[in-house]
Coordinates of C-alpha atoms in Angstrom, one line a residue:
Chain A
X1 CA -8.4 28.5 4.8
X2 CA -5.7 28.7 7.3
X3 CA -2.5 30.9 8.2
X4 CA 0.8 29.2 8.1
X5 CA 0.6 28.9 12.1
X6 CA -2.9 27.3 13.7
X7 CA -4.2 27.3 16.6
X8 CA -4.9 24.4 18.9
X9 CA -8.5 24.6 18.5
X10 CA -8.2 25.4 14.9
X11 CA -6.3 22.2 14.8
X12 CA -9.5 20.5 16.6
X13 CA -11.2 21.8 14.0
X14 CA -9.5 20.5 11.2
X15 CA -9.5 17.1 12.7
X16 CA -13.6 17.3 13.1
X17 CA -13.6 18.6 9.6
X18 CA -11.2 15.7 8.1
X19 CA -12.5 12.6 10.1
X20 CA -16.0 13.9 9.0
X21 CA -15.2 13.7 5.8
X22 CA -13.4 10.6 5.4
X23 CA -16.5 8.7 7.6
X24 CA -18.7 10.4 5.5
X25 CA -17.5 9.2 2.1
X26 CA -16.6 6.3 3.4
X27 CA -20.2 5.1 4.8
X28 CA -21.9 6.6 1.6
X29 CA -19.3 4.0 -0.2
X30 CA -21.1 1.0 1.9
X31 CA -24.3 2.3 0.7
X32 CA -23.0 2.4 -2.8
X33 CA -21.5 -1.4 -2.1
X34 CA -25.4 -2.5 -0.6
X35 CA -27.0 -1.2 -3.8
X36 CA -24.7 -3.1 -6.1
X37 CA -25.0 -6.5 -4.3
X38 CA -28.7 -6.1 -4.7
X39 CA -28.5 -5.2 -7.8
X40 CA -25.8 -7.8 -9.4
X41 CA -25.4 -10.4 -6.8
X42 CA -28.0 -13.1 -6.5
X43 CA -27.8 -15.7 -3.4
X44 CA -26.6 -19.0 -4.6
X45 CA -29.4 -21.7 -4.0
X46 CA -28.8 -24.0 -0.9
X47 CA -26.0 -26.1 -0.7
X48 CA -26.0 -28.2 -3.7
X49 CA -25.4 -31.3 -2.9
X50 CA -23.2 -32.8 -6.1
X51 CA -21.3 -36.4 -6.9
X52 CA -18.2 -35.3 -8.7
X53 CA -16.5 -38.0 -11.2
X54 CA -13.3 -35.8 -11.9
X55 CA -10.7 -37.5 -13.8
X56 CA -7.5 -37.3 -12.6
X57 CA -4.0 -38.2 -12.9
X58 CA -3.2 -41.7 -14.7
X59 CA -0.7 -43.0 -11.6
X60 CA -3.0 -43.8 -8.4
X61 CA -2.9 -41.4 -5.6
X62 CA -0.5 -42.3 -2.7
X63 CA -2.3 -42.4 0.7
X64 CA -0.8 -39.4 2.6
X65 CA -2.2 -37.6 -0.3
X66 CA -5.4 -38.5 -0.4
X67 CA -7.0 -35.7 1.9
X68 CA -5.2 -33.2 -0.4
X69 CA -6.3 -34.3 -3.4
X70 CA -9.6 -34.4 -1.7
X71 CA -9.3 -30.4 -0.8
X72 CA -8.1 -30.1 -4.5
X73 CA -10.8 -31.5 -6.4
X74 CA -13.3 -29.7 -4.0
X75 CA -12.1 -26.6 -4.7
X76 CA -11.6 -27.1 -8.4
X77 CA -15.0 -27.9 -8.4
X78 CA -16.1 -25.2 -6.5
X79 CA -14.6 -23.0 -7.9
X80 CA -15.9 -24.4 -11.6
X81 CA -18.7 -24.2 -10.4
X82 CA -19.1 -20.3 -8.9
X83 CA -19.8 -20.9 -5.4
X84 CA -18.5 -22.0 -2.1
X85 CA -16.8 -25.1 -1.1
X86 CA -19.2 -24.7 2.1
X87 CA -22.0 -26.0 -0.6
X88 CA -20.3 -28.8 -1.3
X89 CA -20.4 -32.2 0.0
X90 CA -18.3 -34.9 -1.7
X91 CA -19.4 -38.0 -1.4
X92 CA -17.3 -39.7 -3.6
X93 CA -14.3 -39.6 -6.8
X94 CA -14.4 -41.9 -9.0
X95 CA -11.8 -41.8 -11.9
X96 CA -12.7 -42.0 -15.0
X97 CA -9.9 -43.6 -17.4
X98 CA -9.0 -41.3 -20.5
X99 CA -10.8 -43.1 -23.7
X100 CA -10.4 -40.5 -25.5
X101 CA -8.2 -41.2 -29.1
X102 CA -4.6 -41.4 -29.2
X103 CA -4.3 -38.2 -32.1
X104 CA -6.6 -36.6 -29.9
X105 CA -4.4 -37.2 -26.3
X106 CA -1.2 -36.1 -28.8
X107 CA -2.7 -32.8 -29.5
X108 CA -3.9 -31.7 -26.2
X109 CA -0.2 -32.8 -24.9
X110 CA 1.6 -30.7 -28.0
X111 CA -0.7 -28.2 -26.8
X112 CA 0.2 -27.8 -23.4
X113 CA 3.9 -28.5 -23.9
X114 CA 3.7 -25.3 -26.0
X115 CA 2.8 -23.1 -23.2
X116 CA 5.9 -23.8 -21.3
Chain B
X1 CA 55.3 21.5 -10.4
X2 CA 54.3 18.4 -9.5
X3 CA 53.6 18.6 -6.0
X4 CA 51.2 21.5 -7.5
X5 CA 49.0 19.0 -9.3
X6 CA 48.9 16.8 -6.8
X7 CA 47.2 19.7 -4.3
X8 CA 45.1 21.3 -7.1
X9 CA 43.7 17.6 -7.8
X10 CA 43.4 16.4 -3.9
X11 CA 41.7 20.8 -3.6
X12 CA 39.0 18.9 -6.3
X13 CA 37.9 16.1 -4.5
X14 CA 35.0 15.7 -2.7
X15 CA 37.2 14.9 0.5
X16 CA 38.2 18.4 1.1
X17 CA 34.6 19.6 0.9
X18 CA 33.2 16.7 2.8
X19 CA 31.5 18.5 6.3
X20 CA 30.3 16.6 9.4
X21 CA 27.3 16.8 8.8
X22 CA 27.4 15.2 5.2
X23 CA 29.8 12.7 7.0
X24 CA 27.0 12.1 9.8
X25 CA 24.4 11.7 6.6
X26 CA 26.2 9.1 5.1
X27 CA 26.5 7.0 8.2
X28 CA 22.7 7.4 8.4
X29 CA 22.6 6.1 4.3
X30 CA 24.5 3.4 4.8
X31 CA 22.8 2.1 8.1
X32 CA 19.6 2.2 6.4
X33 CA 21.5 0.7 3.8
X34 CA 21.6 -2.2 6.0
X35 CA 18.1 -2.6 7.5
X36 CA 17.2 -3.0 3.6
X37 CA 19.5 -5.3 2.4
X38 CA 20.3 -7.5 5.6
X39 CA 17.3 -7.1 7.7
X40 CA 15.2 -6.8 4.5
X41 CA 12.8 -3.9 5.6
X42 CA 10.8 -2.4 2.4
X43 CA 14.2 -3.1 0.6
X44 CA 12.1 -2.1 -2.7
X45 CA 12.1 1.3 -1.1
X46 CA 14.0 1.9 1.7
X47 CA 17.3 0.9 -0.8
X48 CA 16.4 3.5 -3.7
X49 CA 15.8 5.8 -1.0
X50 CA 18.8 5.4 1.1
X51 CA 21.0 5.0 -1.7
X52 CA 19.5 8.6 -3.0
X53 CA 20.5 10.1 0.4
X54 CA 24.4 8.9 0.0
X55 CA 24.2 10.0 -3.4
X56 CA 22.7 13.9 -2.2
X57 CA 25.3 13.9 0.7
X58 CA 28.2 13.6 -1.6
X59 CA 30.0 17.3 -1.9
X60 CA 30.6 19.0 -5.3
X61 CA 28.6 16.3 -7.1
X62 CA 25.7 18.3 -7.2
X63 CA 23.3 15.6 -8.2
X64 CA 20.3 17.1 -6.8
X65 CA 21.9 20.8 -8.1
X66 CA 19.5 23.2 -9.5
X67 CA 20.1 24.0 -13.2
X68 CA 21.4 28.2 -12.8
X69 CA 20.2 30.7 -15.5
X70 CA 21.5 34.0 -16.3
X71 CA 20.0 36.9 -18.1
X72 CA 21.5 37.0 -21.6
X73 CA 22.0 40.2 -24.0
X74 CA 18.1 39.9 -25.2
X75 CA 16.7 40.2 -21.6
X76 CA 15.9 36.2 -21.4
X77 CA 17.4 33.9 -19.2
X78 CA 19.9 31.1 -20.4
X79 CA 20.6 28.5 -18.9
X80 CA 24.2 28.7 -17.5
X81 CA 24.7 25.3 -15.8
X82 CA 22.2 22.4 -16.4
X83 CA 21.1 20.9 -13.0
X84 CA 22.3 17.6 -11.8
X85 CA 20.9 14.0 -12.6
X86 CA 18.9 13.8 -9.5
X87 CA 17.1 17.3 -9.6
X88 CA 15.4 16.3 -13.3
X89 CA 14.1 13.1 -11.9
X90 CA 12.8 14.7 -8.6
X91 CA 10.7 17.0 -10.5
X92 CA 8.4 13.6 -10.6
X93 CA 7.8 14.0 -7.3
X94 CA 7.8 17.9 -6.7
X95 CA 4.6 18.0 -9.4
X96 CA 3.0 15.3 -7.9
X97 CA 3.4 13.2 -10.9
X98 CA 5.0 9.9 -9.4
X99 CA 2.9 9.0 -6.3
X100 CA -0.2 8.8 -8.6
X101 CA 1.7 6.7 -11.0
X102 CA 2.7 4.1 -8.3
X103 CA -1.1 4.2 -6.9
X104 CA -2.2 3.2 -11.0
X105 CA 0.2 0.4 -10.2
X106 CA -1.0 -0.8 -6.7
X107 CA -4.7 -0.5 -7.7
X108 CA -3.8 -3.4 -10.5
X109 CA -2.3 -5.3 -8.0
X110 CA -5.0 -4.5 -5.4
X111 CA -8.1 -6.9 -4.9
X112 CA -11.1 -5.1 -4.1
X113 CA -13.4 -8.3 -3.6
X114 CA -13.0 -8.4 0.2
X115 CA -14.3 -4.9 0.4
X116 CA -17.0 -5.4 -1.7
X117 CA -18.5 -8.8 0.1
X118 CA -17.9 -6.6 3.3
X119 CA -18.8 -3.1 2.5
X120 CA -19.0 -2.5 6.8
X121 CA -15.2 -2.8 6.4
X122 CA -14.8 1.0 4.9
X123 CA -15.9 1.7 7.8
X124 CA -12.9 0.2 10.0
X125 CA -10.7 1.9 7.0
X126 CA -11.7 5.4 8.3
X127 CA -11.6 4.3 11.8
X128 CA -8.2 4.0 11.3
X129 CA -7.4 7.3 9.7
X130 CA -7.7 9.1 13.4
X131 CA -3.8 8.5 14.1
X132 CA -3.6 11.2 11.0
X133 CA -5.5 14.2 13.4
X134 CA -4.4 13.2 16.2
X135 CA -0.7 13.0 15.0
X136 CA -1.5 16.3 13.1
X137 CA -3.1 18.0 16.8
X138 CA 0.7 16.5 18.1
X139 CA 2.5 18.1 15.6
X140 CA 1.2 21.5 16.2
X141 CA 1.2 21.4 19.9
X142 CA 4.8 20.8 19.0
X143 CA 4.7 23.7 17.3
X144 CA 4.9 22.8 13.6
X145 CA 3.3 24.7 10.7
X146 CA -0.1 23.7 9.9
X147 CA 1.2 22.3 6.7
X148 CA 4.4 20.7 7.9
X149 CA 1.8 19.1 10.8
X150 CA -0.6 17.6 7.9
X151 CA 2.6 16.3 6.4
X152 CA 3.3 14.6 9.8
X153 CA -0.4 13.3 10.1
X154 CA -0.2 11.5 7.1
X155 CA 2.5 8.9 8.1
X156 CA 0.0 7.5 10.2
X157 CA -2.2 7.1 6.8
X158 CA 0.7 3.9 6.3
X159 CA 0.3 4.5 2.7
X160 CA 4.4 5.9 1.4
X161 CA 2.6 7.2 -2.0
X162 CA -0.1 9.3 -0.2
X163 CA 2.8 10.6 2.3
X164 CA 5.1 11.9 -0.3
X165 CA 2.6 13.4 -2.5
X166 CA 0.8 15.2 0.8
X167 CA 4.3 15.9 2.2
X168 CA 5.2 17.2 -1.7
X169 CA 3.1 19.7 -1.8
X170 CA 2.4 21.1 1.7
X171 CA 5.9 20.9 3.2
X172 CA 8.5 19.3 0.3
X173 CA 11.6 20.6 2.8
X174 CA 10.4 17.6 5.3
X175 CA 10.0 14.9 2.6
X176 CA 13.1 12.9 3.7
X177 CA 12.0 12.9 7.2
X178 CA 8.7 12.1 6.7
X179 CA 9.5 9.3 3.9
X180 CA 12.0 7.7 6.1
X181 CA 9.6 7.2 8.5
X182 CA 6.6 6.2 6.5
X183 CA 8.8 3.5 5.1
X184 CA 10.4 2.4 8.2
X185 CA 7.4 1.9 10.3
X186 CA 5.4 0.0 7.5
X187 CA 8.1 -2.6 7.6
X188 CA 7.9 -2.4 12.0
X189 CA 4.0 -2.9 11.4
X190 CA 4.4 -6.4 12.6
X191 CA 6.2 -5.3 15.5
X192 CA 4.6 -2.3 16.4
X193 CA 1.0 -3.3 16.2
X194 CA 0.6 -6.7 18.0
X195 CA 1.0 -5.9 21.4
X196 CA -1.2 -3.2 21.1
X197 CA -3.9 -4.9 19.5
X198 CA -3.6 -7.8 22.4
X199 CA -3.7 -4.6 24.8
X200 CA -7.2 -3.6 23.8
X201 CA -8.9 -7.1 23.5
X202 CA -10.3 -9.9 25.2
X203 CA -9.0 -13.2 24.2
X204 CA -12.9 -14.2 23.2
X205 CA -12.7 -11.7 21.5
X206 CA -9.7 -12.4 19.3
X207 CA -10.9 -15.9 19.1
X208 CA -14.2 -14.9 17.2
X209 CA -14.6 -16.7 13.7
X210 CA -15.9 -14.7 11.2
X211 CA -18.4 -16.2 8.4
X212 CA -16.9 -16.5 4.7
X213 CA -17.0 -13.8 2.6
X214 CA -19.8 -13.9 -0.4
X215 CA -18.6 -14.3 -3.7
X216 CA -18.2 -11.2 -5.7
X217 CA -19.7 -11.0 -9.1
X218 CA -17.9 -9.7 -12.1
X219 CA -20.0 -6.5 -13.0
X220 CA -19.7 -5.4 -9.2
X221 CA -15.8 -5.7 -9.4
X222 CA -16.1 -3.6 -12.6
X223 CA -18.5 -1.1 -11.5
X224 CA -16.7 -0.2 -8.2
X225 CA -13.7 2.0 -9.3
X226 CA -16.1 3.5 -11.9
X227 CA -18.3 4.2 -8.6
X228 CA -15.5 5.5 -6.4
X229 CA -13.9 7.8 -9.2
X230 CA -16.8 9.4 -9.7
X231 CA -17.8 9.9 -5.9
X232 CA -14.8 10.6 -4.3
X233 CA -13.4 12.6 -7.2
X234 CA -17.1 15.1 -6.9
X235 CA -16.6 14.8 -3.6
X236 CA -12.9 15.6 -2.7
X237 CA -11.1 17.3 -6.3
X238 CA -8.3 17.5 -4.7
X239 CA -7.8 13.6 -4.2
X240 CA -8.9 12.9 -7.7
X241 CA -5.1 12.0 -9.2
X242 CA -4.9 9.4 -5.9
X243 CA -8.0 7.9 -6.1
X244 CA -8.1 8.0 -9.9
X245 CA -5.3 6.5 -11.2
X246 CA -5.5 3.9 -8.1
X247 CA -8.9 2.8 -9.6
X248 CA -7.6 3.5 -13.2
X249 CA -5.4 0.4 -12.3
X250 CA -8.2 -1.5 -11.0
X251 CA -10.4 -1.1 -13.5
X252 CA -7.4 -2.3 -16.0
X253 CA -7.6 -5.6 -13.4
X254 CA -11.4 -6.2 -13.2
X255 CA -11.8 -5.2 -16.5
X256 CA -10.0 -8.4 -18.0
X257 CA -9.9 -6.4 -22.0
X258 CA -6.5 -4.8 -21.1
X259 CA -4.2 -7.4 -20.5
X260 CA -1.2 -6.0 -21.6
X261 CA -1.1 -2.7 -19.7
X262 CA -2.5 -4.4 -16.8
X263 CA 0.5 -6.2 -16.7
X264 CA 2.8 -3.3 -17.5
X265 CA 0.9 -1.0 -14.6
X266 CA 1.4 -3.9 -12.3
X267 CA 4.8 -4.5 -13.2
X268 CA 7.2 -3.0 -15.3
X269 CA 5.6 0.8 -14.7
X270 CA 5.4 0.4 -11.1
X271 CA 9.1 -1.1 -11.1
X272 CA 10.6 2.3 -13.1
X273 CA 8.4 4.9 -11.1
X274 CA 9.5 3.2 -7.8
X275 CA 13.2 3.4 -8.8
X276 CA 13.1 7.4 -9.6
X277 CA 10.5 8.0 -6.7
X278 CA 12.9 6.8 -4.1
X279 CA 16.3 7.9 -5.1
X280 CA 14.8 11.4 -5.4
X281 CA 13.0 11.6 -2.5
X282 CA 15.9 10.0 -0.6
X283 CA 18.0 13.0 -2.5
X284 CA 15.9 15.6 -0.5
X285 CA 17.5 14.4 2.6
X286 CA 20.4 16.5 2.8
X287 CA 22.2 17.3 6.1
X288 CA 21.1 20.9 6.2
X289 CA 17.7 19.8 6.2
X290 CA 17.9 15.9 7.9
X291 CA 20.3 17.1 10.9
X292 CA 17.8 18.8 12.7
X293 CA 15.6 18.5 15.5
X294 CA 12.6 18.4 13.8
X295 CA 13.7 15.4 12.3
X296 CA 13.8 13.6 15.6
X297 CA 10.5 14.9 16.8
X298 CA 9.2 13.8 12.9
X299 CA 10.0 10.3 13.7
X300 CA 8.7 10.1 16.9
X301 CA 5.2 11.5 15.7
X302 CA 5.3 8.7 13.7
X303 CA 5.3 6.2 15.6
X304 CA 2.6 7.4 17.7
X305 CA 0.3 7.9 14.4
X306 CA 0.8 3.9 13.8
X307 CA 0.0 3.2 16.7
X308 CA -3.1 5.5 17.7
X309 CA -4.4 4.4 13.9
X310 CA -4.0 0.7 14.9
X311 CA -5.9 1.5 18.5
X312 CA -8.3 3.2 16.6
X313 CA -9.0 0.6 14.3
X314 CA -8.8 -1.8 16.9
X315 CA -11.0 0.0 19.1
X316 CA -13.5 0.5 16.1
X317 CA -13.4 -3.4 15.6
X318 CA -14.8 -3.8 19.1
X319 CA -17.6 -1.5 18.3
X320 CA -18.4 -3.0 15.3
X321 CA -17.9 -7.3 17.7
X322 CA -21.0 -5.7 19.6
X323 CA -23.2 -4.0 17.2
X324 CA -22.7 -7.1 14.8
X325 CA -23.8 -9.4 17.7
X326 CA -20.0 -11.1 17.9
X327 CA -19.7 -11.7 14.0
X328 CA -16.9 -9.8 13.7
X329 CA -13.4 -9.9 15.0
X330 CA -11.6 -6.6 16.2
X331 CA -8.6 -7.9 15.2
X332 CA -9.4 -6.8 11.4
X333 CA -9.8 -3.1 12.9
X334 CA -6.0 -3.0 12.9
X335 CA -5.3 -4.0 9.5
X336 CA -7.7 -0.3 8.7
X337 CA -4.0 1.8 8.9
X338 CA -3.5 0.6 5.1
X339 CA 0.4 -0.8 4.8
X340 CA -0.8 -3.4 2.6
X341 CA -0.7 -6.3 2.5
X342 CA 1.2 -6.0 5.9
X343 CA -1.0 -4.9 7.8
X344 CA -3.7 -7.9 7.4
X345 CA -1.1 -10.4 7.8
X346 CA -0.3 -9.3 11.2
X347 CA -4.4 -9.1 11.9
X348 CA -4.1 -13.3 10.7
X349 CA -1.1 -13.8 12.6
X350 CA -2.4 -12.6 15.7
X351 CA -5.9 -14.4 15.4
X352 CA -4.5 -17.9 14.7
X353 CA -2.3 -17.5 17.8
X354 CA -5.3 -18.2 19.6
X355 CA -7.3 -19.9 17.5
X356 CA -5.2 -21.8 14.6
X357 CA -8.2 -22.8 12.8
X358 CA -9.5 -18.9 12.5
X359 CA -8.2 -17.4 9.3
X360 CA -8.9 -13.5 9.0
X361 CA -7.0 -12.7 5.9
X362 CA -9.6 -12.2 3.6
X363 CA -11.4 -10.8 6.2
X364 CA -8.6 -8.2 7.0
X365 CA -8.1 -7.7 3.4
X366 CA -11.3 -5.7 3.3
X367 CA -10.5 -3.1 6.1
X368 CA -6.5 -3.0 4.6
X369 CA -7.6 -1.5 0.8
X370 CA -10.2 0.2 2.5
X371 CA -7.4 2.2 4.4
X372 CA -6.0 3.2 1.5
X373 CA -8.8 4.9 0.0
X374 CA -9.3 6.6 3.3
X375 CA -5.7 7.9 4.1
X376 CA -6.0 9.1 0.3
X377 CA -9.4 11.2 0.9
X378 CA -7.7 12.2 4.1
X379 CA -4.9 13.7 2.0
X380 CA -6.9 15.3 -0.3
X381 CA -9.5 17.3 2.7
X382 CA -5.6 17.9 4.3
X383 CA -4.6 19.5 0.9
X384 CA -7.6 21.2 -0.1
X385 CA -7.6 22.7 3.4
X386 CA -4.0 23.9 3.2
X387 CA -2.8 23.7 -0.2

């Protein structure tokens, strides 16, 4: 379009004609972004308001840890369940002692030991 | 007689051939040497790179040596001399074939769901992209080329890929220059763009909390490089190996049925491209064409395109903290220059100084990947213009 050398105001130009284009694509690609999250995206129902009995590990939870754990669960719950931990209010965590079998409690750990 | 093979040996070393100026070049190699491996800036790049410019300043080596043909008996050319290691490798970058290559890589590393919760963000992405023109506008009141000063712009895309393949094909003799300084500024982003973005706002301002992002659904993450290909690919040809391959390596991400080569594009891929790109393009920078003024004035164009991208963005952000009613923080404006995931880490940093219990990451993330779609759409309308 150009010579080798450009003017200053051809230079002007090219900078209308390049931020132009890069706004321009850029804001049609927000459209394109609305269109999808009407399409795909459906607003999660108000905050669900859930009482969690997560097991968790067999030795009990030392104090200073508590408010992690806490976080933990919440956002292992959360994130179980597809949605924010905003939605969330725990209440309370119970834990639930493991009843399941002995073969059973061998295989899941001969399971995970595998993966290492 | 042996005196004789003493001199004809010491006559065959590289220290009789050895100039200033390659001496002068390998001072620069080895101080950037240095900032790579003790101060740690980019060392992924900056190390291949500086390494390739000791290597390409070393006399009678001829690593980056151009393969010489002579025209045989039957009227062909034959090859008389094969060219050195280096120049195979760099044809990589001198067909445009390795910057795409490393974008198929970051767009598996890169996640889009910011953007997509926040689509407003593209727009602080483009923002950003005005310390390209302006830069370019410097360049040829300087009195660069129109090509060499589109080459110059796009440093202030913050995006190394986009710069060498731009600088590649429009001006390949300034691709050490401009590389250099791509690389080096991305690693002074978290010097160079904080007091600048304190400059232009208030400290309410910076202390604004944004709202949490929306979750992202799967089919939007999947449908959104399909989306972008095809528009920005109809839209701009000539950015179509960027932007493809970058969403190419998305797609291998979101997709979740590709495992396998999403992990080689993220890693191993990625890893072996890097290491050719940079020695090559740090082979470019021989002395004849570093040791030059241009070079100087290169650099310093540079750092006025971070930093006029970063006020842009910045400035952009404000725009955006009225119109939105004070929902959103002009801090993330800065994080629009791409250098990611720098760039948003330095918007984070900044925020929590004044409010610790603000956290703009994700937040920044969206206006960070959305910089690097724009500074590769501004390379491709700078190519198509003067390509």
């Amino acid at each position: 379009m150009f010579g080798q050398t450009i003017s200053f105001g051809e230079g002007l130009l090219v900078t209308a004609l390049g931020m132009g284009v890069v706004f321009a694509t850029l804001i049609a690609l927000s459209y394109m972004l609305d269109l999808l999250r009407i399409l795909f995206y459906k607003e999660p129902k108000a905050p669900i308001q859930i009482v969690e009995k997560a097991p968790v590990l067999e030795e009990p939870a030392k104090k200073e840890n508590e408010e992690e754990l806490i976080a933990v669960i919440t956002a292992a719950v959360a994130a179980n369940l597809q949605t924010s931990t905003h939605n969330i209010v725990v209440r309370n965590i119970v834990r639930i002692g493991d009843q399941s079998p002995t073969w059973n409690r061998l295989g899941r750990m001969e399971q995970m030991n595998s993966r290492f | 007689m042996f005196i004789d093979v003493i001199r004809d040996f010491w006559a065959s070393t590289g220290f009789v051939a050895l100039t200033w100026q390659q001496l002068v070049m390998l001072g620069v190699a080895c101080l950037l040497l240095y900032l790579a491996i003790v101060k740690q800036y980019e060392p992924l790049l900056l190390l291949p790179i500086s390494f390739g410019m000791l290597l390409a300043n070393l006399p009678l080596a001829f690593l980056m040596g151009e393969p010489i043909y002579e025209i045989g008996k039957d009227g062909l050319p034959h090859v008389k001399q094969y060219g050195g290691l280096l120049y195979y490798l760099y044809q990589g970058v001198k067909l445009g074939i390795y910057p795409p290559l490393i974008f198929l890589g970051v767009g598996a590393m890169t996640d889009f769901g910011p953007l997509i919760a926040n689509p407003r963000s593209l727009l602080l992405g483009a923002a950003a992209q005005f310390g390209i023109f302006t830069t370019f506008m410097g360049a040829i009141a300087l009195g660069f080329t129109g090509p060499e000063a589109a080459s110059i712009g796009i440093i202030g895309g913050a995006d190394g890929p986009t710069a060498i393949f731009l600088t590649s094909k429009l001006a390949p003799h300034l691709l050490g220059p401009i590389a250099v300084a791509a690389y080096s500024y991305m690693a002074l982003v978290p010097i160079i763009q904080p007091p600048i973005m304190k400059a232009l706002t208030t400290r309410e301002e910076r202390r604004t909390k944004m709202e949490q992002l929306r979750p992202v659904t799967k089919t939007e993450k999947v449908l959104f490089p399909i989306i972008v290909t095809i528009l920005g690919a109809l839209l701009l040809p000539s950015a179509a190996g960027l932007l493809g391959m970058l969403m190419l390596g998305n797609l291998f991400r979101e997709s979740g049925v590709v495992d396998r080569i999403f992990k080689t594009a993220q890693n191993e891929l990625i890893n072996i491209v890097t290491i050719f790109l940079g020695t090559t393009v740090g082979a470019t920078a021989s002395a004849e064409k570093f040791l030059r003024a241009d070079t100087l004035k290169i650099i310093a164009l540079g750092l006025i395109a971070f930093s006029i991208g970063t006020a842009a963005g910045v400035l952009f952000g404000k725009i955006m903290y009225i119109a939105s009613g004070k929902k959103v923080n002009p801090l993330i404006g800065s994080a629009g220059v791409s250098a990611v995931p720098m760039a948003a880490r330095v918007s984070q940093v900044v925020g929590q100084k004044e409010n610790p219990s603000n956290f703009l990451l994700m937040h920044a993330m969206g206006p960070n990947v959305a910089g690097v779609i724009g500074s590769a759409i501004a390379a491709g309308v700078l190519l198509s213009i003067f390509g």
